[in-house]
Short mmCIF file of C-alpha atoms in Angstrom, two decimals:
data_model
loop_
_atom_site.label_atom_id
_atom_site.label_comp_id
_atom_site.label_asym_id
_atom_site.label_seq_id
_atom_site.Cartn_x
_atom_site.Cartn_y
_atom_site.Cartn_z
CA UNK A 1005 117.98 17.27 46.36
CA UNK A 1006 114.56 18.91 47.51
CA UNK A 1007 113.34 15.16 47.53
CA UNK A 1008 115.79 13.85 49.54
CA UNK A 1009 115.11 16.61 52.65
CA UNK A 1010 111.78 15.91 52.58
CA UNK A 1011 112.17 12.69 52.72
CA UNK A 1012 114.78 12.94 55.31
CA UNK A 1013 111.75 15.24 57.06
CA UNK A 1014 109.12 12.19 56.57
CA UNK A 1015 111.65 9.58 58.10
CA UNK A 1016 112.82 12.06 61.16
CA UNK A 1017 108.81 12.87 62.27
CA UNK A 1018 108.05 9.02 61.54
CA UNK A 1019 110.96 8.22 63.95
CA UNK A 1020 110.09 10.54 66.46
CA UNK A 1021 106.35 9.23 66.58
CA UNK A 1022 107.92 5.49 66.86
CA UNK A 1023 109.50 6.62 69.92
CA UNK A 1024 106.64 7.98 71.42
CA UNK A 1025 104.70 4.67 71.95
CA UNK A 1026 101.65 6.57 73.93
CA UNK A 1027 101.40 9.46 70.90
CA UNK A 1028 101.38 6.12 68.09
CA UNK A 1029 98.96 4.07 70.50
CA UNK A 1030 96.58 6.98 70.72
CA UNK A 1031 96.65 8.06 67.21
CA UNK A 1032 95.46 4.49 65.82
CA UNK A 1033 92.90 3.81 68.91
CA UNK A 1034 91.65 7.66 67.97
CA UNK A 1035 89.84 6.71 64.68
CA UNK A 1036 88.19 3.34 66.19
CA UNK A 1037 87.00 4.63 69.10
CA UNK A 1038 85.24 7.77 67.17
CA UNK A 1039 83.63 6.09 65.06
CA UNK A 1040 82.43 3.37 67.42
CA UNK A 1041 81.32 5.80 69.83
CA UNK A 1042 79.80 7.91 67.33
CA UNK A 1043 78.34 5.49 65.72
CA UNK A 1044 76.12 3.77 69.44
CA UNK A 1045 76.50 6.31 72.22
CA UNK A 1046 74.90 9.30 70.35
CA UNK A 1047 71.09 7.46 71.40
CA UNK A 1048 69.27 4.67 69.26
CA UNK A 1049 66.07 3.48 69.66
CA UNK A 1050 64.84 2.98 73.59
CA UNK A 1051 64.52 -0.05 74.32
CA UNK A 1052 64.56 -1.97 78.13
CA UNK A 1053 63.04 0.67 79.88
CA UNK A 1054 62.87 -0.62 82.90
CA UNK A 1055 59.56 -0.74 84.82
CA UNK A 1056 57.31 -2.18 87.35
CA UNK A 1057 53.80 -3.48 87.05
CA UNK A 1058 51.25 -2.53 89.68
CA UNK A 1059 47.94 -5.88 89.29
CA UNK A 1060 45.75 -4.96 92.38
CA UNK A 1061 43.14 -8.20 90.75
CA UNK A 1062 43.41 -11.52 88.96
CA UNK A 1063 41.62 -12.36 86.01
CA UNK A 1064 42.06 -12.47 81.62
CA UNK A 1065 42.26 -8.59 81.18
CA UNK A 1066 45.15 -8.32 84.10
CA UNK A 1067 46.78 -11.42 82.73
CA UNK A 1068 46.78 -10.55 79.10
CA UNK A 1069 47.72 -6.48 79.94
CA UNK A 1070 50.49 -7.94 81.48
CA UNK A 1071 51.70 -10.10 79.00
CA UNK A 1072 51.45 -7.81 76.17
CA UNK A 1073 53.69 -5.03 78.35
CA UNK A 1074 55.91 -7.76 78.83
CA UNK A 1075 56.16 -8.55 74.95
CA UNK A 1076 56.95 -5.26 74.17
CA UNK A 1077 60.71 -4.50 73.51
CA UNK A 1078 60.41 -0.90 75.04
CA UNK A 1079 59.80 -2.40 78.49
CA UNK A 1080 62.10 -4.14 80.87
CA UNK A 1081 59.47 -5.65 83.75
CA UNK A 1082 62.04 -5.43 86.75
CA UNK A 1083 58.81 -6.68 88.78
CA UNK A 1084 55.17 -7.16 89.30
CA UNK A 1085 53.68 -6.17 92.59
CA UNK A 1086 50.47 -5.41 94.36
CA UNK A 1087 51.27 -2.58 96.03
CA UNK A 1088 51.18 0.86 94.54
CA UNK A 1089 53.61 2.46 97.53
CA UNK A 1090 55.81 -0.07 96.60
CA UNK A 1091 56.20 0.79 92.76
CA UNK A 1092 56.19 4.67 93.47
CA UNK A 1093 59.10 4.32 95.66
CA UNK A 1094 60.81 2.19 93.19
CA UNK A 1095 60.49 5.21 90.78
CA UNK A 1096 61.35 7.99 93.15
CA UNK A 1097 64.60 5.91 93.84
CA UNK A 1098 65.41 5.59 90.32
CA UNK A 1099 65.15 1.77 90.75
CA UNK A 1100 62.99 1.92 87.48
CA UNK A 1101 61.86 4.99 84.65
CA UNK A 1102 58.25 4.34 85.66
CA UNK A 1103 55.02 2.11 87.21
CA UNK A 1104 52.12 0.99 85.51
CA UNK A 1105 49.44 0.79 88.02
CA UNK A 1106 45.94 -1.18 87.16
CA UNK A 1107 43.38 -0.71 89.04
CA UNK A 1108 41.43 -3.14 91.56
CA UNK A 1109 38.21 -3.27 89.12
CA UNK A 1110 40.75 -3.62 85.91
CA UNK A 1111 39.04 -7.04 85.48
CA UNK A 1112 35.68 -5.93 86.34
CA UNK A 1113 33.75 -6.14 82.64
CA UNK A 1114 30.26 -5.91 83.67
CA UNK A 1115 30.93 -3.03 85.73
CA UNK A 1116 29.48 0.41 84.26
CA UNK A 1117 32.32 2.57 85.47
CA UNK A 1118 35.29 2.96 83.70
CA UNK A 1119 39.31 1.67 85.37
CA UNK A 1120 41.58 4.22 85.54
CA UNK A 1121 45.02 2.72 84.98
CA UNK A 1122 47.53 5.61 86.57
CA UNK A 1123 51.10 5.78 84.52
CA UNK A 1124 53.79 6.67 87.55
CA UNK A 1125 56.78 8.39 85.59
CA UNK A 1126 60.28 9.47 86.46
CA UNK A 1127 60.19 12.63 84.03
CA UNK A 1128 62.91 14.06 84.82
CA UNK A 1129 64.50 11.32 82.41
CA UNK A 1130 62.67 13.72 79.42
CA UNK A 1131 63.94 10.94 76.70
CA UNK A 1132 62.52 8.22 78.34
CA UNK A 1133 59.23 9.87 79.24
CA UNK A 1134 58.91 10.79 75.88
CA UNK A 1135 59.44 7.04 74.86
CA UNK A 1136 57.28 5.47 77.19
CA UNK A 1137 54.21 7.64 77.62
CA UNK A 1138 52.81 7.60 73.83
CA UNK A 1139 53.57 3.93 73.86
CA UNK A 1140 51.85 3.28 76.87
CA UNK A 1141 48.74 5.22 76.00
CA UNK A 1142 48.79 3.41 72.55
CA UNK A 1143 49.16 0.00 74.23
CA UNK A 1144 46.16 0.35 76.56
CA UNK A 1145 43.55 2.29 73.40
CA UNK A 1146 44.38 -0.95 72.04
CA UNK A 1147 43.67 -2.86 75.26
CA UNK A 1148 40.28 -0.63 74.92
CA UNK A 1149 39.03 -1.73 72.48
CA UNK A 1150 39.39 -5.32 72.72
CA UNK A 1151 38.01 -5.37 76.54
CA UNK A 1152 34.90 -2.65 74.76
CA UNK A 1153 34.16 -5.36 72.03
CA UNK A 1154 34.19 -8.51 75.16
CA UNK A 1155 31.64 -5.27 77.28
CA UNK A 1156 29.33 -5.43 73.84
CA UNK A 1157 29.51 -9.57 73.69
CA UNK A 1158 28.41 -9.79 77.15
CA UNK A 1159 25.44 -7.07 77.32
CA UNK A 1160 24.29 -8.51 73.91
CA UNK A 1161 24.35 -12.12 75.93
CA UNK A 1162 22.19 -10.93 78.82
CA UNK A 1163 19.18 -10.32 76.93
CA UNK A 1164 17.48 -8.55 74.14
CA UNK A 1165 19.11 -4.69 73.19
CA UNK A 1166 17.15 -2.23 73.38
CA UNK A 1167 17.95 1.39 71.72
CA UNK A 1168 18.98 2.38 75.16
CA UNK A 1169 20.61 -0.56 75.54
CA UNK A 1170 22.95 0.07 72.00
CA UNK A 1171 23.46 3.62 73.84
CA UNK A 1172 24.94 2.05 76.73
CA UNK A 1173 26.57 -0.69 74.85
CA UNK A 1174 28.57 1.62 72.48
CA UNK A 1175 28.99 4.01 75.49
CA UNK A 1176 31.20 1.16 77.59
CA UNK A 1177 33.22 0.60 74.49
CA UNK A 1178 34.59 4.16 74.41
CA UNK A 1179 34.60 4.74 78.08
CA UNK A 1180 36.15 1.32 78.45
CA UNK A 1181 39.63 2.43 80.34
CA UNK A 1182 40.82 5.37 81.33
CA UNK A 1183 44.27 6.52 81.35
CA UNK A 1184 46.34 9.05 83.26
CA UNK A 1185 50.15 10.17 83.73
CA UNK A 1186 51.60 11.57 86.77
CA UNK A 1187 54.81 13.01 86.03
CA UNK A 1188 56.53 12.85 89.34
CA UNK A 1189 59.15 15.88 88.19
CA UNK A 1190 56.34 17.58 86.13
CA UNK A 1191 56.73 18.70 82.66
CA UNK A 1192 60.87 18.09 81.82
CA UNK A 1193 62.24 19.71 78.87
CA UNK A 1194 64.93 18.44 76.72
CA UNK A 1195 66.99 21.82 77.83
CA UNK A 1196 66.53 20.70 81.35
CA UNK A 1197 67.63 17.08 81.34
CA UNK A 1198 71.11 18.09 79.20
CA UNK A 1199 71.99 21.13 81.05
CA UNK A 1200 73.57 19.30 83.97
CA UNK A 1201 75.09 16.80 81.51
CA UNK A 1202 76.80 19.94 79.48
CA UNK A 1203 77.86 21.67 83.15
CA UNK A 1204 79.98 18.12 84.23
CA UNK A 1205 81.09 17.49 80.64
CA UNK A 1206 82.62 20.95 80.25
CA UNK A 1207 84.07 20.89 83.55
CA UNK A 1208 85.98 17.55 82.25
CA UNK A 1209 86.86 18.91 78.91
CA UNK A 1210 88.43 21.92 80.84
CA UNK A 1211 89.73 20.39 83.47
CA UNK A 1212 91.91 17.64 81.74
CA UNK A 1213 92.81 20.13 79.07
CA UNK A 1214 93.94 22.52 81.47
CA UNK A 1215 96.24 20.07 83.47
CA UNK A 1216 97.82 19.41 80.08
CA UNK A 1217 98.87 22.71 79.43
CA UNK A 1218 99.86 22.67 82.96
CA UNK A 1219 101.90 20.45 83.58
CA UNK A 1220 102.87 18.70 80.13
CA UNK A 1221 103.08 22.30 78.53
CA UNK A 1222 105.57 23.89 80.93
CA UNK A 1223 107.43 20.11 81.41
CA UNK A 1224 108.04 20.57 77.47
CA UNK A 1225 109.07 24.26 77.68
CA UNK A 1226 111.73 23.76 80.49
CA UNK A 1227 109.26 26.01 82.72
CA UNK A 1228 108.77 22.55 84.94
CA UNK A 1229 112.21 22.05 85.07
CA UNK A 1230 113.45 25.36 86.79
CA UNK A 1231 110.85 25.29 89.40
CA UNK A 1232 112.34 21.73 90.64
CA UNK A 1233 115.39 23.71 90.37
CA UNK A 1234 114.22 25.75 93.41
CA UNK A 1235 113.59 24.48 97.07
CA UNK A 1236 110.13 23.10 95.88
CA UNK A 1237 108.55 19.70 96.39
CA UNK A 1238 106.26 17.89 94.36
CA UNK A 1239 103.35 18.14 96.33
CA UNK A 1240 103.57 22.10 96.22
CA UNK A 1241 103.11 22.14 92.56
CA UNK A 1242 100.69 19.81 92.40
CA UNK A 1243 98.65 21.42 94.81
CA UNK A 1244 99.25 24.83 93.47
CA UNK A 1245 98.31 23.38 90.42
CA UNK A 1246 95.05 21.83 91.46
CA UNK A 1247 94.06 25.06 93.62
CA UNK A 1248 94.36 27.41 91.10
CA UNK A 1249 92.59 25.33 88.13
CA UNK A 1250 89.60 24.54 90.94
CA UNK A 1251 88.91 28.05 91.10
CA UNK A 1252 88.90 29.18 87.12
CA UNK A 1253 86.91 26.17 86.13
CA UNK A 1254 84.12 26.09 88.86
CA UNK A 1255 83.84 29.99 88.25
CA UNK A 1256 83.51 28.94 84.42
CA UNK A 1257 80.85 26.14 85.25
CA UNK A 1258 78.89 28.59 87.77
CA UNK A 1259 78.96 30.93 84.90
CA UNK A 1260 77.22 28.55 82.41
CA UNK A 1261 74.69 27.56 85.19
CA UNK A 1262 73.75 30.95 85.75
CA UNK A 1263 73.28 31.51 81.95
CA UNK A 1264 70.93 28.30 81.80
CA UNK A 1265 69.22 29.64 84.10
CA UNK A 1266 68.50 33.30 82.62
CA UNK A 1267 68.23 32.07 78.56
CA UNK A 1268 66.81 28.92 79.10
CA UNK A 1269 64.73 28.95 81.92
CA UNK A 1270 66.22 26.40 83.88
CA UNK A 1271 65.39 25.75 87.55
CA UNK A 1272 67.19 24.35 90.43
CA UNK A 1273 64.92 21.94 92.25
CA UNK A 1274 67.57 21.09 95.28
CA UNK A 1275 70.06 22.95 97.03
CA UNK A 1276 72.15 25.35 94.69
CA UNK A 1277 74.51 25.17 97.64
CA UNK A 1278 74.85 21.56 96.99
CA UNK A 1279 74.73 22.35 93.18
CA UNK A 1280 78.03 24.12 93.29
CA UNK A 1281 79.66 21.73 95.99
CA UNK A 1282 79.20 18.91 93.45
CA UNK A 1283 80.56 20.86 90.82
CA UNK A 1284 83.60 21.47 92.85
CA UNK A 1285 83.93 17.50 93.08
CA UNK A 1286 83.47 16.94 89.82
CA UNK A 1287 86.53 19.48 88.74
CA UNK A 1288 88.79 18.12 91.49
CA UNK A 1289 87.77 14.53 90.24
CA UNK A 1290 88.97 15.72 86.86
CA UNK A 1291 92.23 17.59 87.91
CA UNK A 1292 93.30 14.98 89.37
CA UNK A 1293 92.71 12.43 86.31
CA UNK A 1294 94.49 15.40 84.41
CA UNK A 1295 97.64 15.15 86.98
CA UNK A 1296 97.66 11.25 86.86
CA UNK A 1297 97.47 11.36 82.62
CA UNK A 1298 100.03 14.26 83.06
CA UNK A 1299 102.39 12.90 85.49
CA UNK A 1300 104.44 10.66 82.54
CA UNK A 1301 103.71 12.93 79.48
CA UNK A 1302 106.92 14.00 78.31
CA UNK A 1303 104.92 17.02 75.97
CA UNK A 1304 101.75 18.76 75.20
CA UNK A 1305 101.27 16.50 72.63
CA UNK A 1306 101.72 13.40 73.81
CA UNK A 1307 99.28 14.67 76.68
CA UNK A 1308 96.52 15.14 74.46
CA UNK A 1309 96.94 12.35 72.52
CA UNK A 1310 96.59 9.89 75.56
CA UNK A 1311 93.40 12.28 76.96
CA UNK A 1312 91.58 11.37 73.59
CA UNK A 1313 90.54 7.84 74.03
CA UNK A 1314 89.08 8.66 77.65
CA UNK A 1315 87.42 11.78 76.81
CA UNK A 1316 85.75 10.15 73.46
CA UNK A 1317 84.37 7.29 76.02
CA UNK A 1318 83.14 9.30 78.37
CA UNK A 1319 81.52 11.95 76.25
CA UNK A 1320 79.28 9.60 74.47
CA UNK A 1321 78.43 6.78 77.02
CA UNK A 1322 78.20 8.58 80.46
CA UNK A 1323 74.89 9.69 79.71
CA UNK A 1324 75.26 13.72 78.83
CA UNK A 1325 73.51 13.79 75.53
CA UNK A 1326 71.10 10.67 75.94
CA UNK A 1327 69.80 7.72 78.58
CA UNK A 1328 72.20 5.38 79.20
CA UNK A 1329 69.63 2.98 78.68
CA UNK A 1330 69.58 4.01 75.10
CA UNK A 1331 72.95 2.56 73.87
CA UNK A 1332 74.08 -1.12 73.91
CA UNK A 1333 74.70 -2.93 77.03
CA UNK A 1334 78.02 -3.05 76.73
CA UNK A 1335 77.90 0.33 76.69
CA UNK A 1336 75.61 0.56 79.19
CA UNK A 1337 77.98 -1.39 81.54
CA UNK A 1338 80.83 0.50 80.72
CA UNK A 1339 79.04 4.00 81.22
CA UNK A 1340 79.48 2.85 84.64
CA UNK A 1341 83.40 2.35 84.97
CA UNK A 1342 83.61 6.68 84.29
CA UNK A 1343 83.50 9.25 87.09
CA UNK A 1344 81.42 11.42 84.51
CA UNK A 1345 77.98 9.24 84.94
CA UNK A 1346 77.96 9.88 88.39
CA UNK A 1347 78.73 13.21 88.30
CA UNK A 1348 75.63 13.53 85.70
CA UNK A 1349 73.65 11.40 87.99
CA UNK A 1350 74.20 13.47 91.23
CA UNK A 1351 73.61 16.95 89.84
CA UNK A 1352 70.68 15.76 87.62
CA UNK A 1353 69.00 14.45 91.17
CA UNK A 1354 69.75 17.60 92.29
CA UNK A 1355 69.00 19.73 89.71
CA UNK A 1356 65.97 18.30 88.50
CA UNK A 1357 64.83 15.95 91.23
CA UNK A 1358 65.00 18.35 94.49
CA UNK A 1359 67.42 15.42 95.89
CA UNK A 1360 69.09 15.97 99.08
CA UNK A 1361 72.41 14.74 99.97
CA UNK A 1362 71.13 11.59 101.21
CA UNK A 1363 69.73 10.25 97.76
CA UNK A 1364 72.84 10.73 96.46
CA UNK A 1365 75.38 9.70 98.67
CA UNK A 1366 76.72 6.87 96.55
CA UNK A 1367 77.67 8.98 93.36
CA UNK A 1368 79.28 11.30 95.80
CA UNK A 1369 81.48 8.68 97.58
CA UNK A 1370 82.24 7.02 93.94
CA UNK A 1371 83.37 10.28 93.34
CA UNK A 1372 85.50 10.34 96.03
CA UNK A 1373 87.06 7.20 95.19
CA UNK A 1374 87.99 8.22 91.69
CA UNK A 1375 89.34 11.56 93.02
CA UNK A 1376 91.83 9.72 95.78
CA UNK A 1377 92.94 7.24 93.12
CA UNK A 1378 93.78 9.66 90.34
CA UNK A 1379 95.41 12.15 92.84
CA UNK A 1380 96.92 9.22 94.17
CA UNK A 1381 98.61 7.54 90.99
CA UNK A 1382 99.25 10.94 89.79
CA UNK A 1383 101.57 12.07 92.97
CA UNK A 1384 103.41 9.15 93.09
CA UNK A 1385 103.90 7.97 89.58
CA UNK A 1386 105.15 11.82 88.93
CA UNK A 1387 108.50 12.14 87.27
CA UNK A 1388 110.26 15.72 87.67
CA UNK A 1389 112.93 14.07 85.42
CA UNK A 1390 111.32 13.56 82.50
#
């Protein structure tokens, strides 16, 4: 008898998932997308940084330093140029992570004085900094010694050595090239480049969740229902809805900003006014993807389940925990199709750059797009029947 209840029980909850198709759809995406996510977006090895090379002369040393950059998987040569303005501004405009710059005497072997070759990083990308600056300093020791060998063949070609001449000799093969960084950002810490991440991503986590209990909570509780039983339209509760979870989770994200701040030391480099105005995007950008989820979800339940195969996505590939640049490019195309990288791009530039509202005018008008189409969809596609 106890068998046949429970599995009366089994068949009923079965039956009731068949006839939620969005609940069943989400619960066998769930597992895939986990452990595919989990498995590329949390970082790999960098690879395709992109950069640009700076040759100010012509010759074997510029031609082979420029070849063996080019061979090396960490790089992504976007271009090679003679200009030095020209490459900075390509890093302060986040065209590329960084510029190699060689010198106009880089092929200049006979010459006593040592080239400096300058590397021009964006370091307030702290991952990629890390990546490329030990590699880069590796790559040209290397370079070093090979051009302070060629030095020592040629003195010991242009006549007979003497003692001073060894001196001299052994003193252009360790003072053969000389190499500096200029972190345009200065020194970035790890803290600083995920704190902006962690401020957007917990302003989506709360801000979709919240909708669901919102919305899809009181819709399942019969709380929905008696408020259309009143003289109330749509577009009131929505937008009482949207006011009132504005305010509780840009108080919550100004809360954790100020506590990066004080424990962690982080600094604002731009405009806190325009630090909090972008977090007030980003929230209303993520209410409103909460309304248009919300706007068919007959419960709580089936609410979550259908949040779970955006939020995964967008957690992992938008760029919060590591560069995009680190995951595959399919990933690294698709980062692109979620309103969370911009939001991390925007208040990173602001945060850690010092941007202004004109360097990041695009992510703020993508953002703006995402928020009219989500409110959009979400008003219209809103069922008070369900």
């Amino acid at each position: 008898m106890e068998t046949k209840k429970i599995m009366w029980m089994i068949k009923k909850d079965l039956l009731e998932l068949w006839r939620h198709k969005p609940r069943l759809i989400a619960i066998l995406l769930f597992p895939i997308i986990a452990i595919v996510f989990f498995g590329y977006g949390m970082g790999g090895s960098l690879e395709n940084i992109p950069i640009v090379i700076v040759e100010q002369s012509h010759g074997p040393v510029t031609d082979q330093t420029v070849a063996a950059i080019k061979n090396m998987s960490l790089y992504d040569v976007k271009e090679v140029t003679s200009d030095p303005d020209q490459a900075k501004d390509m890093v302060e405009s986040g065209a590329v992570k960084a510029a190699i710059i060689l010198p106009p005497d880089y092929d200049n072997l006979k010459s006593r004085q040592a080239p400096t070759v300058i590397l021009y990083v964006d370091s307030s990308d702290q991952l990629a900094t890390q990546a490329i600056v030990p590699a880069t300093q590796t790559l040209f020791a290397r370079i070093s010694g090979e051009i302070g060998v060629q030095k020592m063949q040629i003195e010991g070609q242009t006549g007979p050595i003497t003692q001073n001449g060894t001196s001299n000799m052994f003193q252009s093969i360790v003072n053969t090239i000389n190499f500096e960084v200029d972190r345009i950002y200065g020194d970035v810490k790890y803290m600083d480049f995920l704190i902006p991440g962690i401020l957007a991503m917990t302003i989506m986590f709360a801000c979709m969740g919240g909708m669901g209990r919102s919305i899809a909570g009181e819709r399942e509780t019969g709380e929905l229902a008696r408020l259309f039983m009143t003289p109330t339209s749509i577009a009131t509760v929505v937008g009482g809805k949207i006011m009132s979870k504005l305010i509780t989770e840009t108080g919550r994200a100004l809360i954790l900003l100020i506590v990066a701040i004080v424990l962690f030391g982080v600094t604002i480099k731009g405009s806190i006014l325009l630090t909090v105005l972008l977090l007030v995007l980003t929230a209303l950008c993520f209410v409103g993807f909460g309304i248009m989820i919300s706007a068919r979800a007959e419960t709580q339940e089936d609410y979550m389940q259908m949040m779970m195969p955006f939020q995964m996505p967008m957690m992992f590939v938008s760029g919060v925990f590591y560069p995009i640049e680190t995951m595959p490019w399919f990933f690294q195309k698709l980062a692109y199709v979620f309103p969370l990288t911009y939001a991390n791009d925007a208040l990173r530039a602001v945060i850690l750059k010092g941007a202004g509202i004109t360097e990041i005018w695009s992510d703020i008008m993508i953002l703006l797009a995402f928020t009219f189409i989500f409110f959009t969809l979400g008003v219209t596609r809103f069922n008070r029947d369900i």
